[in-house]
């Protein structure tokens, strides 16, 4: 079979696809390119032909981000670091072979590229972790002084300060962390970003996983640059220095820019709080500046149970709605003046404005991983509009993954990265395959507008349901892995709430921000609050249906099998993608047959909370245990927690202590 490059393929498709009624009547070249191997070709011939199709589709590029991710993930999950030289030498060898031996077979080059990408991902993880240590290793009380980097208020208006530490005393920390996060519960005038603050504080080391293979909070703190958590003992005090009124002027440029952005975020959040109140204000702040502290835990739980937790995250949907709203608005305004339409490239101007809007939204939102992914993909698409080039969406997902993994490899360990890319890749892959299949089978796509409003409404609802179903299945693997919960009525919640978010919430949020410099944001914010209240009401109603399913923590090997199957399914374009679907099914069945084994003993990190597993219950030794730790144990292993019946903490008998020693 001759190899067809992309240009030859486009010519064949353009000249032949419109004149055929089925694949069987197509020319041999086009049929070989589009048709999977037949059953009587033999297994070896079948896989060889499918592989050639993948090469002809030039989809080997999509495997590179997957191997980068696997390389970084492999390195982060190891207990011991891999020496840099052990990673750098293979990378140099593979690159040299790929550059100087161009006559090798395409399959060989493909395999070498994947191996090289794996080593590059592991090497990037090494580079990121080579930072000076800044985590404290024990709890202590000391006097601190430093500059406020960010301020967030919770639902009770209690501030949480992130402070760039300048000095400590009584006692002095010899190896102080660079940044700390402190809660100030005492009454005081809330201070602003960039201000010098001092006070006596209790510092605690970031906690590790609640159980083995659980989420490592110390690792997350290390990546964020926060070396200690704690609280002020009493009210913190501002420090006014001569000439700068407590504002730090000798910060490096990156820190100054961060302070500048945080000031903008605080200003926007303050304007929102001045107009709205309660959960409406908290959700509006979460949507615009990614500040979720002031949302009540009850509403957060209901949104999660209704499958609407993604509404609180700065995701691709928010980015698309914000930039898309501005894009359509600019084109509409230009269309009112025909002379401008004929004189200027209106579409390109609107695309440039949308890029600016998306970039501004990325900055003021704090640039979480999901927003970075959406911004990169959307910028590529809009830039393609400007230069009159088509944008290949699945490749955009790969480009975004490559950029993020190389710049911030630790992101691969976060649920935001995993769920964001899983949803984006699944939606693009499924809808792209659907469109290609319709085209190859000769299905004519008409542009006729259905005059029946009811039919159009049904199509919109079906589209939302399909999108929610695809995204829910794609993210379900990672949701169970990180949160141990699955929203059973997530599709219903998304079908009811997402039209409100799409048509009202995000456009009003964008309009409010645009009008804030002129002091005209009150009415848009009030309308935004009403729309948010409707979403909260829907979430409350769906949550009352009791569709929240506690899945427990899946078996690690079964989860890994599902992830590998998912990667194959969304990356392949030939019949090999269905092998990926089969692997996903195998992983799910394996998790059902071989669930994660429940430990016999649970011990908290500080050793104060102990649980003894008996049957389907977990007997803990404290009447008032840590709620967070107990909930993690309960949800991950699906056990019922029982506490001592007396007011005093339980003391194990001699036989129970002997059992504990034996089991340990």
XYZ file of C-alpha atoms in Angstrom:
664
model
C 0.000 0.000 0.000
C 1.487 3.368 -0.973
C 1.991 5.924 1.774
C -0.201 8.984 1.336
C 0.866 12.266 2.808
C -1.665 14.785 4.070
C -1.819 16.764 0.818
C -2.422 13.643 -1.266
C -5.094 12.566 1.158
C -6.868 15.914 0.975
C -6.859 15.755 -2.845
C -8.255 12.222 -2.846
C -10.955 13.074 -0.351
C -11.911 16.288 -2.134
C -12.076 14.685 -5.591
C -13.570 11.345 -4.702
C -15.603 11.473 -1.509
C -18.388 13.609 -2.910
C -18.974 11.257 -5.837
C -19.305 7.976 -3.970
C -22.237 6.499 -2.144
C -20.257 4.089 0.050
C -16.714 3.147 0.907
C -16.954 0.002 -1.249
C -17.361 2.075 -4.405
C -14.374 4.322 -3.670
C -11.019 4.037 -5.496
C -8.564 1.503 -4.132
C -6.230 4.132 -2.674
C -9.001 5.904 -0.804
C -10.539 2.610 0.311
C -7.195 1.394 1.685
C -6.780 4.685 3.509
C -10.247 4.795 5.032
C -11.233 1.151 5.395
C -10.046 -1.052 8.262
C -8.519 -4.434 7.534
C -10.875 -7.266 6.710
C -11.304 -10.244 9.009
C -9.810 -12.728 6.538
C -6.585 -10.721 6.259
C -5.151 -12.362 9.359
C -4.314 -10.812 12.726
C -0.816 -9.713 11.748
C -2.034 -8.139 8.513
C -4.905 -6.502 10.386
C -2.669 -4.777 12.922
C -0.074 -3.875 10.281
C -2.701 -2.243 8.116
C -4.235 -0.365 11.040
C -0.809 0.863 12.060
C -0.134 2.078 8.504
C -3.386 3.991 8.649
C -2.300 5.660 11.856
C 0.988 6.641 10.234
C -0.800 7.987 7.165
C -3.061 10.052 9.387
C 0.130 11.565 10.852
C -1.260 11.008 14.354
C 2.081 9.929 15.769
C 2.332 13.499 17.084
C -0.577 12.869 19.470
C 1.361 10.105 21.223
C 4.198 12.433 22.192
C 2.229 14.344 24.910
C 0.937 11.010 26.237
C 4.474 9.689 26.678
C 5.636 13.005 28.163
C 2.852 12.711 30.732
C 3.667 9.077 31.501
C 7.365 9.911 31.890
C 6.678 12.738 34.336
C 4.114 10.631 36.221
C 6.554 7.714 36.469
C 9.277 9.939 37.906
C 6.989 11.645 40.439
C 5.630 8.327 41.749
C 9.121 6.970 42.471
C 10.514 7.160 45.985
C 14.050 7.871 44.756
C 15.000 10.431 42.126
C 16.505 9.284 38.838
C 19.924 10.910 38.245
C 19.795 13.626 35.592
C 22.632 12.011 33.642
C 20.717 8.720 33.444
C 17.907 10.594 31.695
C 19.904 13.086 29.648
C 22.192 10.543 27.929
C 19.334 8.443 26.450
C 17.589 11.631 25.294
C 20.710 12.785 23.432
C 21.215 9.326 21.885
C 17.627 9.067 20.645
C 17.645 12.597 19.237
C 20.929 11.915 17.421
C 19.547 8.704 15.916
C 16.370 10.460 14.769
C 18.339 13.332 13.211
C 21.141 11.440 11.468
C 19.417 8.158 10.507
C 16.521 9.376 8.411
C 16.350 6.271 6.238
C 14.940 4.064 9.002
C 11.397 2.723 8.739
C 8.540 4.920 9.883
C 7.496 2.471 12.558
C 11.006 2.463 14.025
C 11.106 6.265 14.070
C 7.689 6.301 15.712
C 8.818 4.009 18.537
C 12.040 5.979 19.065
C 10.077 9.242 19.294
C 7.821 7.782 21.968
C 10.733 6.461 24.050
C 12.513 9.810 23.750
C 9.343 11.650 24.837
C 9.079 9.392 27.906
C 12.637 10.262 28.979
C 12.048 13.974 28.320
C 8.947 13.938 30.563
C 10.928 12.255 33.354
C 13.790 14.735 32.913
C 11.394 17.706 33.077
C 10.069 16.338 36.379
C 13.629 16.173 37.713
C 14.311 19.776 36.737
C 11.167 21.046 38.465
C 11.916 19.202 41.680
C 15.442 20.604 41.927
C 14.353 23.548 44.035
C 15.813 24.592 47.363
C 13.873 22.872 50.179
C 11.370 25.204 51.795
C 9.016 22.963 53.819
C 9.287 23.066 57.604
C 9.616 19.646 59.203
C 7.940 20.275 62.571
C 5.250 22.413 64.152
C 6.437 25.545 65.937
C 5.365 28.980 67.198
C 7.364 32.002 66.106
C 7.149 35.688 65.228
C 6.914 36.272 61.489
C 7.104 39.284 59.213
C 6.628 39.380 55.475
C 4.702 40.784 52.548
C 1.182 39.719 51.672
C 0.999 37.991 48.292
C -2.726 37.177 48.314
C -5.787 37.532 50.533
C -8.853 35.304 50.370
C -11.982 35.517 52.514
C -14.020 32.457 53.437
C -17.790 32.257 53.935
C -17.425 33.836 57.407
C -15.220 36.694 56.146
C -12.154 35.234 57.845
C -9.048 36.208 55.850
C -6.440 33.738 54.697
C -3.089 35.376 53.933
C -0.344 33.990 51.719
C 2.817 35.717 52.946
C 6.270 35.931 51.429
C 8.360 35.445 54.517
C 11.011 38.044 55.321
C 12.144 37.203 58.857
C 11.334 35.041 61.880
C 12.255 35.476 65.539
C 11.774 33.884 68.950
C 12.766 31.351 67.753
C 14.468 32.095 64.463
C 13.989 29.462 61.774
C 17.351 28.553 60.287
C 15.917 27.291 57.015
C 12.712 29.314 56.681
C 10.164 28.595 53.972
C 9.773 31.089 51.183
C 6.010 31.430 51.613
C 3.478 30.540 54.279
C -0.312 30.565 54.461
C -1.933 31.810 57.676
C -5.509 32.254 58.860
C -6.304 35.318 60.981
C -9.440 34.738 63.072
C -8.988 37.649 65.486
C -10.774 40.906 64.710
C -8.573 43.268 62.710
C -8.610 45.509 59.689
C -8.131 43.220 56.700
C -4.869 44.135 54.995
C -4.200 44.383 51.282
C -1.895 42.593 48.899
C 1.669 43.929 48.989
C 1.461 45.210 52.559
C 4.069 44.335 55.181
C 2.541 42.277 58.003
C 3.850 40.950 61.304
C 2.564 38.860 64.179
C 3.059 35.727 66.219
C 1.912 32.598 64.431
C 1.640 28.884 64.884
C 3.195 27.117 61.870
C 2.508 23.528 60.885
C 4.256 21.365 58.342
C 2.150 20.490 55.268
C 0.527 17.127 55.862
C 1.228 14.076 53.763
C -1.298 11.579 52.414
C -4.142 10.539 54.693
C -3.435 6.930 53.675
C -0.831 5.283 51.397
C -1.397 6.169 47.708
C -3.723 8.987 48.774
C -3.393 12.610 47.740
C -0.084 14.044 48.968
C -0.820 17.513 50.323
C 2.848 18.122 51.129
C 3.742 17.571 47.473
C 1.049 20.056 46.411
C 2.383 22.598 48.893
C 5.932 22.058 47.629
C 4.868 22.728 44.044
C 2.928 25.854 45.051
C 5.914 27.137 46.989
C 4.061 27.174 50.339
C 6.316 25.830 53.058
C 3.983 25.990 56.057
C 0.345 26.430 57.030
C -1.007 27.838 60.260
C -2.770 30.680 62.019
C -2.011 33.927 63.802
C -2.047 33.945 67.608
C -3.962 37.163 67.998
C -4.460 39.885 65.433
C -1.697 40.524 62.886
C -0.325 44.029 62.653
C 0.614 46.119 59.612
C 4.122 47.555 59.467
C 4.567 50.992 57.931
C 8.042 51.724 56.664
C 9.273 55.143 55.672
C 8.697 56.033 52.069
C 6.663 53.082 50.866
C 3.814 52.791 53.440
C 4.463 49.115 53.943
C 4.392 48.218 50.259
C 7.376 46.212 49.093
C 9.252 47.890 46.260
C 12.317 45.655 45.940
C 10.438 42.545 44.870
C 11.597 40.799 41.668
C 9.544 41.477 38.560
C 7.657 38.147 38.730
C 6.603 38.829 42.331
C 5.648 42.423 41.507
C 3.489 41.180 38.637
C 1.884 38.625 40.935
C 1.117 41.341 43.493
C -0.319 43.482 40.709
C -2.608 40.659 39.557
C -3.639 39.838 43.130
C -4.588 43.473 43.681
C -6.814 43.339 40.616
C -8.391 40.113 41.863
C -8.996 41.613 45.315
C -10.505 44.734 43.768
C -12.874 42.720 41.566
C -13.845 40.423 44.446
C -14.498 43.477 46.643
C -16.780 45.033 44.024
C -18.671 41.750 43.764
C -19.032 41.474 47.547
C -20.321 45.054 47.684
C -23.215 44.189 45.351
C -23.949 40.524 46.007
C -23.953 38.447 49.167
C -23.885 34.848 50.285
C -23.230 32.015 47.876
C -24.099 34.147 44.844
C -21.162 36.440 45.647
C -18.887 33.474 46.313
C -19.751 31.708 43.048
C -19.414 34.966 41.080
C -15.947 35.451 42.588
C -15.069 31.845 41.740
C -16.135 32.301 38.125
C -14.274 35.569 37.605
C -11.180 35.504 39.848
C -11.099 31.827 40.979
C -11.772 32.738 44.632
C -13.929 29.930 46.053
C -13.315 30.526 49.761
C -16.567 32.352 50.451
C -18.855 29.604 49.085
C -20.578 27.610 51.806
C -19.596 23.972 52.083
C -23.248 22.941 51.702
C -23.502 24.521 48.240
C -20.140 23.083 47.179
C -21.368 19.612 48.178
C -24.670 20.034 46.337
C -22.921 21.211 43.175
C -20.641 18.182 43.317
C -23.522 15.783 43.882
C -25.388 17.325 40.921
C -22.364 16.955 38.635
C -21.882 20.732 38.468
C -18.630 21.079 40.398
C -16.911 22.060 37.139
C -18.927 25.293 37.170
C -16.737 26.538 40.045
C -13.496 25.835 38.160
C -12.009 28.180 35.573
C -12.356 25.611 32.804
C -12.402 25.562 29.035
C -16.128 26.191 29.051
C -15.711 29.487 30.899
C -12.851 30.531 28.641
C -14.828 29.720 25.496
C -17.928 31.516 26.733
C -15.979 34.621 27.760
C -13.937 34.865 24.554
C -16.791 33.631 22.360
C -19.183 36.219 23.753
C -16.745 39.008 22.915
C -16.068 37.508 19.470
C -19.767 37.429 18.571
C -20.383 40.856 20.090
C -17.615 42.474 18.034
C -18.856 40.867 14.828
C -22.417 41.933 15.570
C -21.414 45.536 16.226
C -19.397 45.684 12.999
C -22.309 44.189 11.064
C -24.407 47.237 11.925
C -22.155 49.299 9.642
C -21.805 47.826 6.151
C -19.009 50.231 5.205
C -16.848 48.852 8.012
C -17.641 45.270 7.024
C -16.485 45.908 3.452
C -13.420 47.914 4.496
C -11.943 45.838 7.340
C -11.432 42.114 8.057
C -14.126 41.988 10.714
C -13.701 38.309 11.526
C -9.966 38.683 12.123
C -10.459 41.756 14.291
C -13.039 39.871 16.356
C -10.626 36.928 16.694
C -7.870 39.255 17.893
C -10.246 40.790 20.441
C -11.244 37.308 21.613
C -7.559 36.408 22.134
C -7.125 39.539 24.247
C -10.259 38.688 26.250
C -9.117 35.106 26.836
C -5.637 36.282 27.863
C -7.054 38.824 30.314
C -9.373 36.193 31.778
C -6.408 33.815 32.141
C -4.422 36.413 34.090
C -7.133 37.595 36.482
C -8.277 34.029 37.163
C -4.855 33.038 38.473
C -4.119 30.740 35.493
C -5.164 27.312 36.838
C -4.186 24.295 34.744
C -7.616 23.881 33.135
C -7.602 27.552 32.114
C -4.084 27.247 30.693
C -5.161 24.294 28.578
C -8.232 26.134 27.309
C -6.272 29.324 26.611
C -3.639 27.529 24.534
C -6.230 25.626 22.500
C -8.416 28.646 21.969
C -5.498 30.900 21.045
C -4.380 28.406 18.391
C -7.874 28.279 16.896
C -8.309 32.053 16.911
C -4.827 32.617 15.502
C -5.709 30.160 12.721
C -8.742 32.338 11.962
C -6.484 35.385 11.706
C -4.093 33.746 9.209
C -6.903 31.962 7.296
C -5.757 28.468 8.227
C -7.799 25.557 9.569
C -7.077 24.414 13.127
C -6.900 20.702 13.940
C -8.586 20.538 17.316
C -7.232 17.198 18.570
C -3.718 18.413 17.840
C -4.508 21.525 19.840
C -5.119 19.316 22.866
C -1.731 17.688 22.281
C 0.066 21.019 21.876
C -1.488 22.330 25.092
C -0.422 19.174 26.948
C 3.167 19.409 25.660
C 3.523 23.054 26.708
C 2.075 22.520 30.186
C 4.046 19.332 30.891
C 7.348 20.915 29.844
C 6.738 24.098 31.857
C 5.063 22.520 34.887
C 5.506 18.719 34.955
C 3.979 18.411 38.434
C 0.619 19.358 36.927
C 0.234 15.776 35.682
C -0.339 14.696 39.299
C -3.268 17.072 39.848
C -6.925 16.195 39.245
C -7.410 19.504 37.403
C -4.918 18.529 34.694
C -6.130 14.958 34.370
C -9.851 15.706 34.270
C -9.527 18.788 32.058
C -7.493 17.045 29.380
C -9.551 13.855 29.617
C -12.796 15.738 28.990
C -11.328 17.836 26.159
C -9.701 14.881 24.414
C -12.798 12.692 24.718
C -15.163 15.352 23.367
C -12.914 16.220 20.429
C -12.229 12.560 19.616
C -15.839 11.358 19.780
C -17.390 14.279 17.913
C -14.530 14.246 15.382
C -14.999 10.519 14.721
C -18.723 11.054 14.389
C -18.225 13.803 11.819
C -15.620 11.831 9.838
C -17.778 8.728 9.781
C -20.746 10.704 8.482
C -18.534 12.220 5.776
C -17.000 8.921 4.668
C -20.383 7.191 4.536
C -21.695 9.923 2.276
C -24.065 11.525 4.764
C -25.018 14.928 3.422
C -24.813 17.714 5.967
C -27.466 20.291 5.202
C -27.420 23.856 6.375
C -31.192 24.149 6.425
C -32.543 25.798 9.533
C -35.370 23.897 11.125
C -38.270 26.301 11.637
C -39.669 24.204 14.473
C -38.470 25.758 17.720
C -39.408 22.635 19.665
C -37.211 20.438 17.465
C -34.324 22.871 17.845
C -34.785 22.835 21.612
C -34.769 19.033 21.675
C -31.553 18.994 19.632
C -29.913 21.401 22.078
C -30.971 19.263 25.044
C -29.726 16.081 23.356
C -26.427 17.802 22.560
C -25.984 18.916 26.159
C -26.856 15.436 27.403
C -24.363 13.804 25.036
C -21.646 16.288 25.998
C -22.287 15.703 29.700
C -22.309 11.926 29.192
C -19.039 11.877 27.231
C -17.279 14.261 29.615
C -18.692 12.404 32.632
C -17.436 9.030 31.424
C -14.034 10.470 30.492
C -13.539 12.163 33.855
C -15.179 9.389 35.886
C -11.933 7.397 36.047
C -10.047 10.321 37.536
C -12.946 11.497 39.694
C -13.114 8.111 41.395
C -9.330 8.096 41.791
C -9.152 11.502 43.515
C -12.568 12.142 45.093
C -14.084 8.638 45.510
C -17.495 9.951 44.385
C -19.487 9.727 41.139
C -22.496 11.962 40.432
C -25.251 9.590 39.327
C -27.523 12.387 38.068
C -24.757 14.499 36.560
C -26.338 14.427 33.110
C -29.642 15.734 34.489
C -27.900 18.504 36.408
C -25.916 19.601 33.354
C -28.914 19.532 31.024
C -30.898 21.769 33.400
C -28.158 24.150 34.537
C -25.729 24.550 31.640
C -28.121 26.526 29.387
C -28.376 29.084 32.207
C -24.602 29.155 32.629
C -24.064 29.473 28.882
C -26.705 32.075 28.051
C -26.767 34.156 31.222
C -24.101 33.508 33.849
C -20.907 33.865 31.803
C -22.083 36.689 29.484
C -23.264 38.680 32.518
C -19.979 37.989 34.314
C -18.042 39.293 31.309
C -20.294 42.356 31.027
C -19.873 43.086 34.743
C -16.073 43.049 34.516
C -16.089 45.252 31.398
C -18.314 47.831 33.132
C -16.407 47.884 36.439
C -13.945 50.622 35.356
C -16.958 52.876 34.736
C -18.788 51.973 37.958
C -21.734 50.530 36.017
C -21.456 46.921 37.134
C -24.310 46.938 39.681
C -27.187 45.929 37.419
C -25.255 43.217 35.529
C -24.056 41.830 38.862
C -27.596 41.765 40.246
C -28.764 39.882 37.152
C -25.754 37.578 37.514
C -26.748 36.872 41.112
C -30.260 35.869 40.025
C -28.856 33.516 37.364
C -26.465 31.964 39.895
C -29.347 31.469 42.345
C -31.165 29.502 39.636
C -28.127 27.255 39.151
C -27.846 26.717 42.910
C -31.562 25.859 43.085
C -31.143 23.271 40.315
C -28.104 21.802 42.070
C -30.057 21.599 45.339
C -32.979 19.849 43.625
C -30.782 17.329 41.802
C -28.755 16.655 44.952
C -31.989 15.791 46.795
C -32.444 12.858 44.408
C -29.631 11.052 46.261
C -27.629 10.237 43.144
C -24.250 10.712 44.794
C -22.509 7.359 44.539
C -19.505 6.617 46.759
C -17.262 4.632 44.434
C -14.325 4.241 46.797
C -10.706 4.381 45.725
C -10.169 2.089 42.731
C -7.507 -0.551 42.515
C -4.359 1.278 41.269
C -3.616 -1.297 38.567
C -7.222 -1.338 37.383
C -7.246 2.469 37.242
C -3.957 2.481 35.311
C -5.422 -0.049 32.866
C -8.441 2.191 32.303
C -6.189 5.197 31.687
C -4.112 3.297 29.095
C -7.302 2.159 27.370
C -8.645 5.708 27.408
C -5.433 7.053 25.820
C -5.632 4.461 23.040
C -9.322 5.157 22.454
C -9.023 8.938 22.092
C -5.698 8.934 20.200
C -6.235 6.250 17.570
C -8.291 6.893 14.441
C -8.282 3.380 13.010
C -10.079 0.333 14.339
C -7.373 0.055 16.987
C -9.265 2.624 19.041
C -11.845 -0.046 19.903
C -9.062 -2.062 21.511
C -8.715 0.878 23.885
C -12.414 0.658 24.709
C -11.997 -3.055 25.432
C -9.069 -2.293 27.755
C -11.253 0.211 29.647
C -13.903 -2.481 30.129
C -11.233 -4.912 31.347
C -10.017 -2.319 33.878
C -13.545 -1.722 35.182
C -14.228 -5.450 35.521
C -10.860 -5.947 37.242
C -11.716 -3.231 39.755
C -15.024 -4.949 40.519
C -13.443 -8.382 40.893
C -10.294 -7.175 42.679
C -11.251 -4.060 44.646
C -8.729 -2.148 46.703
C -7.974 -4.123 49.852
C -8.967 -2.370 53.054
C -6.079 -2.142 55.558
C -6.504 -3.737 58.949
C -5.160 -0.667 60.755
C -5.496 3.027 59.962
C -3.066 5.426 61.628
C -3.070 9.186 61.109
C 0.152 10.979 60.255
C 0.621 12.317 63.789
C -0.195 8.926 65.312
C -3.036 10.304 67.469
C -5.944 8.840 65.499
C -6.081 5.067 65.093
C -8.732 2.976 63.393
C -9.231 -0.784 63.615
C -10.991 -2.391 60.634
C -13.533 -5.058 61.593
C -15.974 -6.278 58.960
C -17.508 -3.259 57.252
C -16.837 -0.892 60.160
C -13.828 1.117 61.278
C -13.545 1.607 65.027
C -11.608 4.779 65.841
C -10.112 5.614 69.221
C -11.356 9.205 69.579
C -14.788 10.626 70.243
C -13.963 13.774 68.263
C -11.639 12.641 65.467
C -10.492 14.842 62.602
C -13.509 15.146 60.334
C -11.397 15.430 57.203
C -9.311 12.330 57.938
C -12.314 10.244 58.910
C -14.246 11.236 55.771
C -11.252 10.333 53.598
C -10.990 6.895 55.204
C -14.721 6.344 54.987
C -15.125 7.327 51.326
C -11.927 5.743 50.009
C -12.576 2.316 51.555
C -16.383 2.496 51.946
C -16.427 1.652 55.644
C -18.701 2.847 58.426
C -17.002 4.844 61.183
C -17.839 4.002 64.803
C -16.617 6.103 67.730
C -16.109 5.247 71.399
C -19.388 5.152 73.325
C -17.901 6.962 76.334
C -16.926 10.612 76.574
C -13.277 9.663 76.883
C -11.105 8.458 74.071
C -10.990 4.698 73.732
C -8.183 2.691 75.252
C -7.571 -0.608 73.560
C -7.522 -3.757 75.672
C -4.434 -5.904 76.025
C -5.736 -8.316 73.394
C -6.478 -5.474 70.966
C -3.054 -3.931 71.580
C -1.484 -7.311 70.899
C -3.453 -7.538 67.641
C -2.275 -4.050 66.667
C 1.341 -4.939 67.345
C 1.013 -8.173 65.397
C -0.633 -6.480 62.419
C 1.894 -3.648 62.426
